[in-house]
PDB file of N, CA and C in Angstrom:
ATOM      1  N   UNK A   1       0.852  -1.180   0.000  1.00 53.00           N
ATOM      2  CA  UNK A   1       0.000   0.000   0.000  1.00 53.00           C
ATOM      3  C   UNK A   1       0.892   1.235   0.000  1.00 53.00           C
ATOM      4  N   UNK A   2       0.690   2.133  -0.934  1.00 56.00           N
ATOM      5  CA  UNK A   2       1.512   3.333  -1.025  1.00 56.00           C
ATOM      6  C   UNK A   2       0.683   4.557  -0.677  1.00 56.00           C
ATOM      7  N   UNK A   3       1.337   5.503  -0.065  1.00 62.00           N
ATOM      8  CA  UNK A   3       0.688   6.775   0.240  1.00 62.00           C
ATOM      9  C   UNK A   3       0.854   7.693  -0.951  1.00 62.00           C
ATOM     10  N   UNK A   4      -0.200   8.424  -1.291  1.00 62.00           N
ATOM     11  CA  UNK A   4      -0.145   9.261  -2.487  1.00 62.00           C
ATOM     12  C   UNK A   4       0.868  10.389  -2.362  1.00 62.00           C
ATOM     13  N   UNK A   5       1.165  10.842  -1.146  1.00 70.00           N
ATOM     14  CA  UNK A   5       2.132  11.929  -0.990  1.00 70.00           C
ATOM     15  C   UNK A   5       3.571  11.440  -1.173  1.00 70.00           C
ATOM     16  N   UNK A   6       3.781  10.141  -1.203  1.00 73.00           N
ATOM     17  CA  UNK A   6       5.117   9.595  -1.399  1.00 73.00           C
ATOM     18  C   UNK A   6       5.420   9.282  -2.863  1.00 73.00           C
ATOM     19  N   UNK A   7       4.426   9.372  -3.711  1.00 75.00           N
ATOM     20  CA  UNK A   7       4.626   9.073  -5.122  1.00 75.00           C
ATOM     21  C   UNK A   7       5.386  10.204  -5.815  1.00 75.00           C
ATOM     22  N   UNK A   8       6.294   9.841  -6.668  1.00 81.00           N
ATOM     23  CA  UNK A   8       7.100  10.801  -7.410  1.00 81.00           C
ATOM     24  C   UNK A   8       6.492  10.957  -8.798  1.00 81.00           C
ATOM     25  N   UNK A   9       6.230  12.218  -9.245  1.00 81.00           N
ATOM     26  CA  UNK A   9       5.676  12.386 -10.590  1.00 81.00           C
ATOM     27  C   UNK A   9       6.688  11.946 -11.653  1.00 81.00           C
ATOM     28  N   UNK A  10       6.201  11.209 -12.618  1.00 85.00           N
ATOM     29  CA  UNK A  10       7.046  10.703 -13.698  1.00 85.00           C
ATOM     30  C   UNK A  10       6.520  11.279 -15.003  1.00 85.00           C
ATOM     31  N   UNK A  11       7.393  11.819 -15.845  1.00 88.00           N
ATOM     32  CA  UNK A  11       6.929  12.360 -17.123  1.00 88.00           C
ATOM     33  C   UNK A  11       6.345  11.259 -18.011  1.00 88.00           C
ATOM     34  N   UNK A  12       5.316  11.628 -18.747  1.00 88.00           N
ATOM     35  CA  UNK A  12       4.667  10.689 -19.648  1.00 88.00           C
ATOM     36  C   UNK A  12       5.279  10.862 -21.036  1.00 88.00           C
ATOM     37  N   UNK A  13       5.694   9.780 -21.662  1.00 91.00           N
ATOM     38  CA  UNK A  13       6.238   9.896 -23.027  1.00 91.00           C
ATOM     39  C   UNK A  13       5.186  10.470 -23.987  1.00 91.00           C
ATOM     40  N   UNK A  14       5.647  11.135 -25.022  1.00 91.00           N
ATOM     41  CA  UNK A  14       4.752  11.780 -25.981  1.00 91.00           C
ATOM     42  C   UNK A  14       3.787  10.791 -26.636  1.00 91.00           C
ATOM     43  N   UNK A  15       4.248   9.604 -26.963  1.00 93.00           N
ATOM     44  CA  UNK A  15       3.375   8.620 -27.599  1.00 93.00           C
ATOM     45  C   UNK A  15       2.247   8.184 -26.663  1.00 93.00           C
ATOM     46  N   UNK A  16       2.567   8.036 -25.377  1.00 91.00           N
ATOM     47  CA  UNK A  16       1.543   7.652 -24.404  1.00 91.00           C
ATOM     48  C   UNK A  16       0.550   8.799 -24.226  1.00 91.00           C
ATOM     49  N   UNK A  17       1.046  10.026 -24.145  1.00 86.00           N
ATOM     50  CA  UNK A  17       0.167  11.187 -24.018  1.00 86.00           C
ATOM     51  C   UNK A  17      -0.747  11.304 -25.240  1.00 86.00           C
ATOM     52  N   UNK A  18      -0.212  11.046 -26.419  1.00 88.00           N
ATOM     53  CA  UNK A  18      -1.032  11.095 -27.642  1.00 88.00           C
ATOM     54  C   UNK A  18      -2.095  10.001 -27.630  1.00 88.00           C
ATOM     55  N   UNK A  19      -1.743   8.827 -27.129  1.00 91.00           N
ATOM     56  CA  UNK A  19      -2.709   7.735 -27.035  1.00 91.00           C
ATOM     57  C   UNK A  19      -3.835   8.081 -26.051  1.00 91.00           C
ATOM     58  N   UNK A  20      -3.464   8.655 -24.915  1.00 85.00           N
ATOM     59  CA  UNK A  20      -4.465   9.086 -23.933  1.00 85.00           C
ATOM     60  C   UNK A  20      -5.339  10.175 -24.541  1.00 85.00           C
ATOM     61  N   UNK A  21      -4.714  11.132 -25.209  1.00 81.00           N
ATOM     62  CA  UNK A  21      -5.450  12.227 -25.834  1.00 81.00           C
ATOM     63  C   UNK A  21      -6.404  11.761 -26.922  1.00 81.00           C
ATOM     64  N   UNK A  22      -6.052  10.688 -27.606  1.00 89.00           N
ATOM     65  CA  UNK A  22      -6.932  10.194 -28.669  1.00 89.00           C
ATOM     66  C   UNK A  22      -8.208   9.561 -28.115  1.00 89.00           C
ATOM     67  N   UNK A  23      -8.210   9.221 -26.842  1.00 90.00           N
ATOM     68  CA  UNK A  23      -9.389   8.616 -26.208  1.00 90.00           C
ATOM     69  C   UNK A  23     -10.340   9.673 -25.642  1.00 90.00           C
ATOM     70  N   UNK A  24      -9.899  10.911 -25.593  1.00 89.00           N
ATOM     71  CA  UNK A  24     -10.708  11.997 -25.033  1.00 89.00           C
ATOM     72  C   UNK A  24     -11.320  12.789 -26.189  1.00 89.00           C
ATOM     73  N   UNK A  25     -12.612  13.130 -26.096  1.00 91.00           N
ATOM     74  CA  UNK A  25     -13.249  13.894 -27.176  1.00 91.00           C
ATOM     75  C   UNK A  25     -12.534  15.229 -27.433  1.00 91.00           C
ATOM     76  N   UNK A  26     -12.540  15.647 -28.680  1.00 91.00           N
ATOM     77  CA  UNK A  26     -11.820  16.854 -29.094  1.00 91.00           C
ATOM     78  C   UNK A  26     -12.294  18.094 -28.346  1.00 91.00           C
ATOM     79  N   UNK A  27     -13.609  18.245 -28.140  1.00 92.00           N
ATOM     80  CA  UNK A  27     -14.098  19.450 -27.472  1.00 92.00           C
ATOM     81  C   UNK A  27     -13.655  19.503 -26.013  1.00 92.00           C
ATOM     82  N   UNK A  28     -13.387  18.359 -25.389  1.00 92.00           N
ATOM     83  CA  UNK A  28     -12.876  18.339 -24.017  1.00 92.00           C
ATOM     84  C   UNK A  28     -11.409  18.777 -24.006  1.00 92.00           C
ATOM     85  N   UNK A  29     -10.641  18.296 -24.962  1.00 90.00           N
ATOM     86  CA  UNK A  29      -9.232  18.714 -25.053  1.00 90.00           C
ATOM     87  C   UNK A  29      -9.119  20.215 -25.294  1.00 90.00           C
ATOM     88  N   UNK A  30      -9.982  20.737 -26.175  1.00 93.00           N
ATOM     89  CA  UNK A  30      -9.965  22.171 -26.450  1.00 93.00           C
ATOM     90  C   UNK A  30     -10.375  22.968 -25.211  1.00 93.00           C
ATOM     91  N   UNK A  31     -11.378  22.491 -24.475  1.00 94.00           N
ATOM     92  CA  UNK A  31     -11.813  23.182 -23.263  1.00 94.00           C
ATOM     93  C   UNK A  31     -10.714  23.161 -22.199  1.00 94.00           C
ATOM     94  N   UNK A  32      -9.984  22.060 -22.111  1.00 91.00           N
ATOM     95  CA  UNK A  32      -8.885  21.984 -21.155  1.00 91.00           C
ATOM     96  C   UNK A  32      -7.788  22.988 -21.510  1.00 91.00           C
ATOM     97  N   UNK A  33      -7.455  23.058 -22.784  1.00 92.00           N
ATOM     98  CA  UNK A  33      -6.445  24.012 -23.236  1.00 92.00           C
ATOM     99  C   UNK A  33      -6.904  25.450 -22.974  1.00 92.00           C
ATOM    100  N   UNK A  34      -8.155  25.763 -23.331  1.00 93.00           N
ATOM    101  CA  UNK A  34      -8.691  27.104 -23.111  1.00 93.00           C
ATOM    102  C   UNK A  34      -8.732  27.450 -21.626  1.00 93.00           C
ATOM    103  N   UNK A  35      -9.089  26.469 -20.799  1.00 93.00           N
ATOM    104  CA  UNK A  35      -9.127  26.694 -19.355  1.00 93.00           C
ATOM    105  C   UNK A  35      -7.756  26.978 -18.778  1.00 93.00           C
ATOM    106  N   UNK A  36      -6.756  26.237 -19.232  1.00 92.00           N
ATOM    107  CA  UNK A  36      -5.383  26.475 -18.752  1.00 92.00           C
ATOM    108  C   UNK A  36      -4.893  27.860 -19.163  1.00 92.00           C
ATOM    109  N   UNK A  37      -5.179  28.260 -20.386  1.00 92.00           N
ATOM    110  CA  UNK A  37      -4.776  29.589 -20.853  1.00 92.00           C
ATOM    111  C   UNK A  37      -5.483  30.685 -20.060  1.00 92.00           C
ATOM    112  N   UNK A  38      -6.774  30.507 -19.815  1.00 92.00           N
ATOM    113  CA  UNK A  38      -7.544  31.494 -19.060  1.00 92.00           C
ATOM    114  C   UNK A  38      -7.060  31.564 -17.616  1.00 92.00           C
ATOM    115  N   UNK A  39      -6.742  30.413 -17.021  1.00 91.00           N
ATOM    116  CA  UNK A  39      -6.242  30.403 -15.638  1.00 91.00           C
ATOM    117  C   UNK A  39      -4.901  31.121 -15.547  1.00 91.00           C
ATOM    118  N   UNK A  40      -4.053  30.946 -16.558  1.00 90.00           N
ATOM    119  CA  UNK A  40      -2.772  31.650 -16.593  1.00 90.00           C
ATOM    120  C   UNK A  40      -2.990  33.162 -16.673  1.00 90.00           C
ATOM    121  N   UNK A  41      -3.977  33.581 -17.474  1.00 88.00           N
ATOM    122  CA  UNK A  41      -4.298  35.005 -17.591  1.00 88.00           C
ATOM    123  C   UNK A  41      -4.840  35.562 -16.268  1.00 88.00           C
ATOM    124  N   UNK A  42      -5.677  34.798 -15.599  1.00 87.00           N
ATOM    125  CA  UNK A  42      -6.236  35.248 -14.321  1.00 87.00           C
ATOM    126  C   UNK A  42      -5.117  35.439 -13.306  1.00 87.00           C
ATOM    127  N   UNK A  43      -4.169  34.507 -13.265  1.00 87.00           N
ATOM    128  CA  UNK A  43      -3.033  34.636 -12.337  1.00 87.00           C
ATOM    129  C   UNK A  43      -2.191  35.865 -12.664  1.00 87.00           C
ATOM    130  N   UNK A  44      -2.141  36.228 -13.929  1.00 85.00           N
ATOM    131  CA  UNK A  44      -1.346  37.385 -14.330  1.00 85.00           C
ATOM    132  C   UNK A  44      -1.889  38.694 -13.764  1.00 85.00           C
ATOM    133  N   UNK A  45      -3.202  38.783 -13.641  1.00 81.00           N
ATOM    134  CA  UNK A  45      -3.831  40.013 -13.171  1.00 81.00           C
ATOM    135  C   UNK A  45      -4.187  39.899 -11.698  1.00 81.00           C
ATOM    136  N   UNK A  46      -3.166  39.833 -10.863  1.00 78.00           N
ATOM    137  CA  UNK A  46      -3.385  39.786  -9.427  1.00 78.00           C
ATOM    138  C   UNK A  46      -2.863  41.067  -8.803  1.00 78.00           C
ATOM    139  N   UNK A  47      -3.448  41.412  -7.703  1.00 73.00           N
ATOM    140  CA  UNK A  47      -2.981  42.592  -6.990  1.00 73.00           C
ATOM    141  C   UNK A  47      -4.144  43.426  -6.512  1.00 73.00           C
ATOM    142  N   UNK A  48      -3.894  44.223  -5.495  1.00 74.00           N
ATOM    143  CA  UNK A  48      -4.990  45.015  -4.923  1.00 74.00           C
ATOM    144  C   UNK A  48      -5.449  46.154  -5.824  1.00 74.00           C
ATOM    145  N   UNK A  49      -4.526  46.718  -6.592  1.00 79.00           N
ATOM    146  CA  UNK A  49      -4.892  47.858  -7.434  1.00 79.00           C
ATOM    147  C   UNK A  49      -4.647  47.545  -8.900  1.00 79.00           C
ATOM    148  N   UNK A  50      -5.709  47.248  -9.575  1.00 79.00           N
ATOM    149  CA  UNK A  50      -5.622  47.011 -11.012  1.00 79.00           C
ATOM    150  C   UNK A  50      -6.268  48.177 -11.735  1.00 79.00           C
ATOM    151  N   UNK A  51      -5.717  48.527 -12.871  1.00 83.00           N
ATOM    152  CA  UNK A  51      -6.326  49.570 -13.679  1.00 83.00           C
ATOM    153  C   UNK A  51      -7.638  49.079 -14.276  1.00 83.00           C
ATOM    154  N   UNK A  52      -8.367  49.992 -14.857  1.00 82.00           N
ATOM    155  CA  UNK A  52      -9.669  49.646 -15.438  1.00 82.00           C
ATOM    156  C   UNK A  52      -9.509  48.621 -16.559  1.00 82.00           C
ATOM    157  N   UNK A  53      -8.501  48.803 -17.396  1.00 85.00           N
ATOM    158  CA  UNK A  53      -8.280  47.851 -18.495  1.00 85.00           C
ATOM    159  C   UNK A  53      -7.867  46.480 -17.963  1.00 85.00           C
ATOM    160  N   UNK A  54      -7.024  46.476 -16.921  1.00 84.00           N
ATOM    161  CA  UNK A  54      -6.611  45.210 -16.325  1.00 84.00           C
ATOM    162  C   UNK A  54      -7.793  44.489 -15.683  1.00 84.00           C
ATOM    163  N   UNK A  55      -8.675  45.232 -15.039  1.00 86.00           N
ATOM    164  CA  UNK A  55      -9.862  44.623 -14.446  1.00 86.00           C
ATOM    165  C   UNK A  55     -10.744  44.005 -15.529  1.00 86.00           C
ATOM    166  N   UNK A  56     -10.890  44.711 -16.634  1.00 87.00           N
ATOM    167  CA  UNK A  56     -11.698  44.192 -17.741  1.00 87.00           C
ATOM    168  C   UNK A  56     -11.058  42.936 -18.331  1.00 87.00           C
ATOM    169  N   UNK A  57      -9.737  42.936 -18.480  1.00 88.00           N
ATOM    170  CA  UNK A  57      -9.036  41.757 -18.993  1.00 88.00           C
ATOM    171  C   UNK A  57      -9.173  40.576 -18.036  1.00 88.00           C
ATOM    172  N   UNK A  58      -9.091  40.857 -16.730  1.00 88.00           N
ATOM    173  CA  UNK A  58      -9.245  39.792 -15.729  1.00 88.00           C
ATOM    174  C   UNK A  58     -10.654  39.213 -15.779  1.00 88.00           C
ATOM    175  N   UNK A  59     -11.655  40.074 -15.895  1.00 90.00           N
ATOM    176  CA  UNK A  59     -13.036  39.595 -15.983  1.00 90.00           C
ATOM    177  C   UNK A  59     -13.253  38.758 -17.239  1.00 90.00           C
ATOM    178  N   UNK A  60     -12.635  39.162 -18.333  1.00 92.00           N
ATOM    179  CA  UNK A  60     -12.725  38.396 -19.580  1.00 92.00           C
ATOM    180  C   UNK A  60     -12.099  37.015 -19.402  1.00 92.00           C
ATOM    181  N   UNK A  61     -10.921  36.973 -18.762  1.00 91.00           N
ATOM    182  CA  UNK A  61     -10.255  35.694 -18.522  1.00 91.00           C
ATOM    183  C   UNK A  61     -11.085  34.813 -17.588  1.00 91.00           C
ATOM    184  N   UNK A  62     -11.705  35.415 -16.580  1.00 92.00           N
ATOM    185  CA  UNK A  62     -12.559  34.651 -15.672  1.00 92.00           C
ATOM    186  C   UNK A  62     -13.769  34.067 -16.398  1.00 92.00           C
ATOM    187  N   UNK A  63     -14.340  34.832 -17.320  1.00 94.00           N
ATOM    188  CA  UNK A  63     -15.491  34.313 -18.063  1.00 94.00           C
ATOM    189  C   UNK A  63     -15.076  33.177 -18.988  1.00 94.00           C
ATOM    190  N   UNK A  64     -13.895  33.274 -19.606  1.00 94.00           N
ATOM    191  CA  UNK A  64     -13.396  32.191 -20.452  1.00 94.00           C
ATOM    192  C   UNK A  64     -13.107  30.946 -19.625  1.00 94.00           C
ATOM    193  N   UNK A  65     -12.564  31.156 -18.422  1.00 94.00           N
ATOM    194  CA  UNK A  65     -12.300  30.037 -17.521  1.00 94.00           C
ATOM    195  C   UNK A  65     -13.605  29.359 -17.101  1.00 94.00           C
ATOM    196  N   UNK A  66     -14.617  30.152 -16.791  1.00 94.00           N
ATOM    197  CA  UNK A  66     -15.913  29.592 -16.406  1.00 94.00           C
ATOM    198  C   UNK A  66     -16.540  28.808 -17.556  1.00 94.00           C
ATOM    199  N   UNK A  67     -16.413  29.330 -18.767  1.00 95.00           N
ATOM    200  CA  UNK A  67     -16.968  28.646 -19.943  1.00 95.00           C
ATOM    201  C   UNK A  67     -16.272  27.300 -20.162  1.00 95.00           C
ATOM    202  N   UNK A  68     -14.951  27.294 -20.045  1.00 95.00           N
ATOM    203  CA  UNK A  68     -14.203  26.051 -20.217  1.00 95.00           C
ATOM    204  C   UNK A  68     -14.530  25.061 -19.098  1.00 95.00           C
ATOM    205  N   UNK A  69     -14.643  25.551 -17.878  1.00 94.00           N
ATOM    206  CA  UNK A  69     -14.952  24.672 -16.757  1.00 94.00           C
ATOM    207  C   UNK A  69     -16.345  24.072 -16.864  1.00 94.00           C
ATOM    208  N   UNK A  70     -17.260  24.792 -17.462  1.00 95.00           N
ATOM    209  CA  UNK A  70     -18.609  24.257 -17.649  1.00 95.00           C
ATOM    210  C   UNK A  70     -18.568  23.031 -18.560  1.00 95.00           C
ATOM    211  N   UNK A  71     -17.790  23.123 -19.621  1.00 95.00           N
ATOM    212  CA  UNK A  71     -17.653  21.991 -20.552  1.00 95.00           C
ATOM    213  C   UNK A  71     -16.927  20.831 -19.865  1.00 95.00           C
ATOM    214  N   UNK A  72     -15.853  21.144 -19.142  1.00 93.00           N
ATOM    215  CA  UNK A  72     -15.074  20.103 -18.472  1.00 93.00           C
ATOM    216  C   UNK A  72     -15.875  19.414 -17.375  1.00 93.00           C
ATOM    217  N   UNK A  73     -16.614  20.181 -16.582  1.00 94.00           N
ATOM    218  CA  UNK A  73     -17.399  19.605 -15.494  1.00 94.00           C
ATOM    219  C   UNK A  73     -18.531  18.736 -16.015  1.00 94.00           C
ATOM    220  N   UNK A  74     -19.056  19.062 -17.191  1.00 94.00           N
ATOM    221  CA  UNK A  74     -20.096  18.223 -17.777  1.00 94.00           C
ATOM    222  C   UNK A  74     -19.530  16.861 -18.161  1.00 94.00           C
ATOM    223  N   UNK A  75     -18.256  16.826 -18.550  1.00 91.00           N
ATOM    224  CA  UNK A  75     -17.617  15.558 -18.906  1.00 91.00           C
ATOM    225  C   UNK A  75     -17.228  14.786 -17.647  1.00 91.00           C
ATOM    226  N   UNK A  76     -16.540  15.470 -16.710  1.00 89.00           N
ATOM    227  CA  UNK A  76     -16.152  14.869 -15.431  1.00 89.00           C
ATOM    228  C   UNK A  76     -15.852  16.007 -14.453  1.00 89.00           C
ATOM    229  N   UNK A  77     -16.484  16.015 -13.278  1.00 89.00           N
ATOM    230  CA  UNK A  77     -16.332  17.127 -12.330  1.00 89.00           C
ATOM    231  C   UNK A  77     -14.900  17.386 -11.863  1.00 89.00           C
ATOM    232  N   UNK A  78     -14.048  16.397 -11.873  1.00 88.00           N
ATOM    233  CA  UNK A  78     -12.675  16.597 -11.404  1.00 88.00           C
ATOM    234  C   UNK A  78     -11.745  17.198 -12.457  1.00 88.00           C
ATOM    235  N   UNK A  79     -12.245  17.453 -13.645  1.00 86.00           N
ATOM    236  CA  UNK A  79     -11.411  18.032 -14.704  1.00 86.00           C
ATOM    237  C   UNK A  79     -11.349  19.555 -14.660  1.00 86.00           C
ATOM    238  N   UNK A  80     -12.123  20.199 -13.800  1.00 89.00           N
ATOM    239  CA  UNK A  80     -12.166  21.660 -13.786  1.00 89.00           C
ATOM    240  C   UNK A  80     -10.793  22.248 -13.467  1.00 89.00           C
ATOM    241  N   UNK A  81     -10.548  23.427 -14.002  1.00 86.00           N
ATOM    242  CA  UNK A  81      -9.274  24.123 -13.849  1.00 86.00           C
ATOM    243  C   UNK A  81      -9.470  25.286 -12.896  1.00 86.00           C
ATOM    244  N   UNK A  82      -8.526  25.459 -11.975  1.00 82.00           N
ATOM    245  CA  UNK A  82      -8.577  26.575 -11.028  1.00 82.00           C
ATOM    246  C   UNK A  82      -7.360  27.459 -11.233  1.00 82.00           C
ATOM    247  N   UNK A  83      -7.503  28.773 -11.041  1.00 73.00           N
ATOM    248  CA  UNK A  83      -6.381  29.673 -11.284  1.00 73.00           C
ATOM    249  C   UNK A  83      -5.159  29.375 -10.421  1.00 73.00           C
ATOM    250  N   UNK A  84      -5.331  28.914  -9.194  1.00 67.00           N
ATOM    251  CA  UNK A  84      -4.198  28.682  -8.312  1.00 67.00           C
ATOM    252  C   UNK A  84      -3.669  27.276  -8.337  1.00 67.00           C
ATOM    253  N   UNK A  85      -4.284  26.378  -9.079  1.00 61.00           N
ATOM    254  CA  UNK A  85      -3.861  24.981  -9.056  1.00 61.00           C
ATOM    255  C   UNK A  85      -2.676  24.753  -9.976  1.00 61.00           C
ATOM    256  N   UNK A  86      -1.904  23.751  -9.626  1.00 51.00           N
ATOM    257  CA  UNK A  86      -0.734  23.413 -10.454  1.00 51.00           C
ATOM    258  C   UNK A  86      -1.123  22.612 -11.664  1.00 51.00           C
ATOM    259  N   UNK A  87      -2.261  21.981 -11.643  1.00 50.00           N
ATOM    260  CA  UNK A  87      -2.713  21.126 -12.732  1.00 50.00           C
ATOM    261  C   UNK A  87      -3.436  21.877 -13.800  1.00 50.00           C
TER     262      UNK A  87
END
């Protein structure tokens, strides 16, 4: 029996990743990519004082993240992307 905190992450070879990706519907892969990009944008606009344009850009990124998460959660609830998560 192994504890999950003791497991070491191992990189997945490209061929294995492509095989896994081929089993997932295309719209889910696109939503995952869009969600990761939106989460990266949300992390970029952090801070107590944002300008009006930065606030608008952050809100846009949040809406894109919500849209992607809606698609991902419909497929499987654990696939959602969060701005602070490493995944």
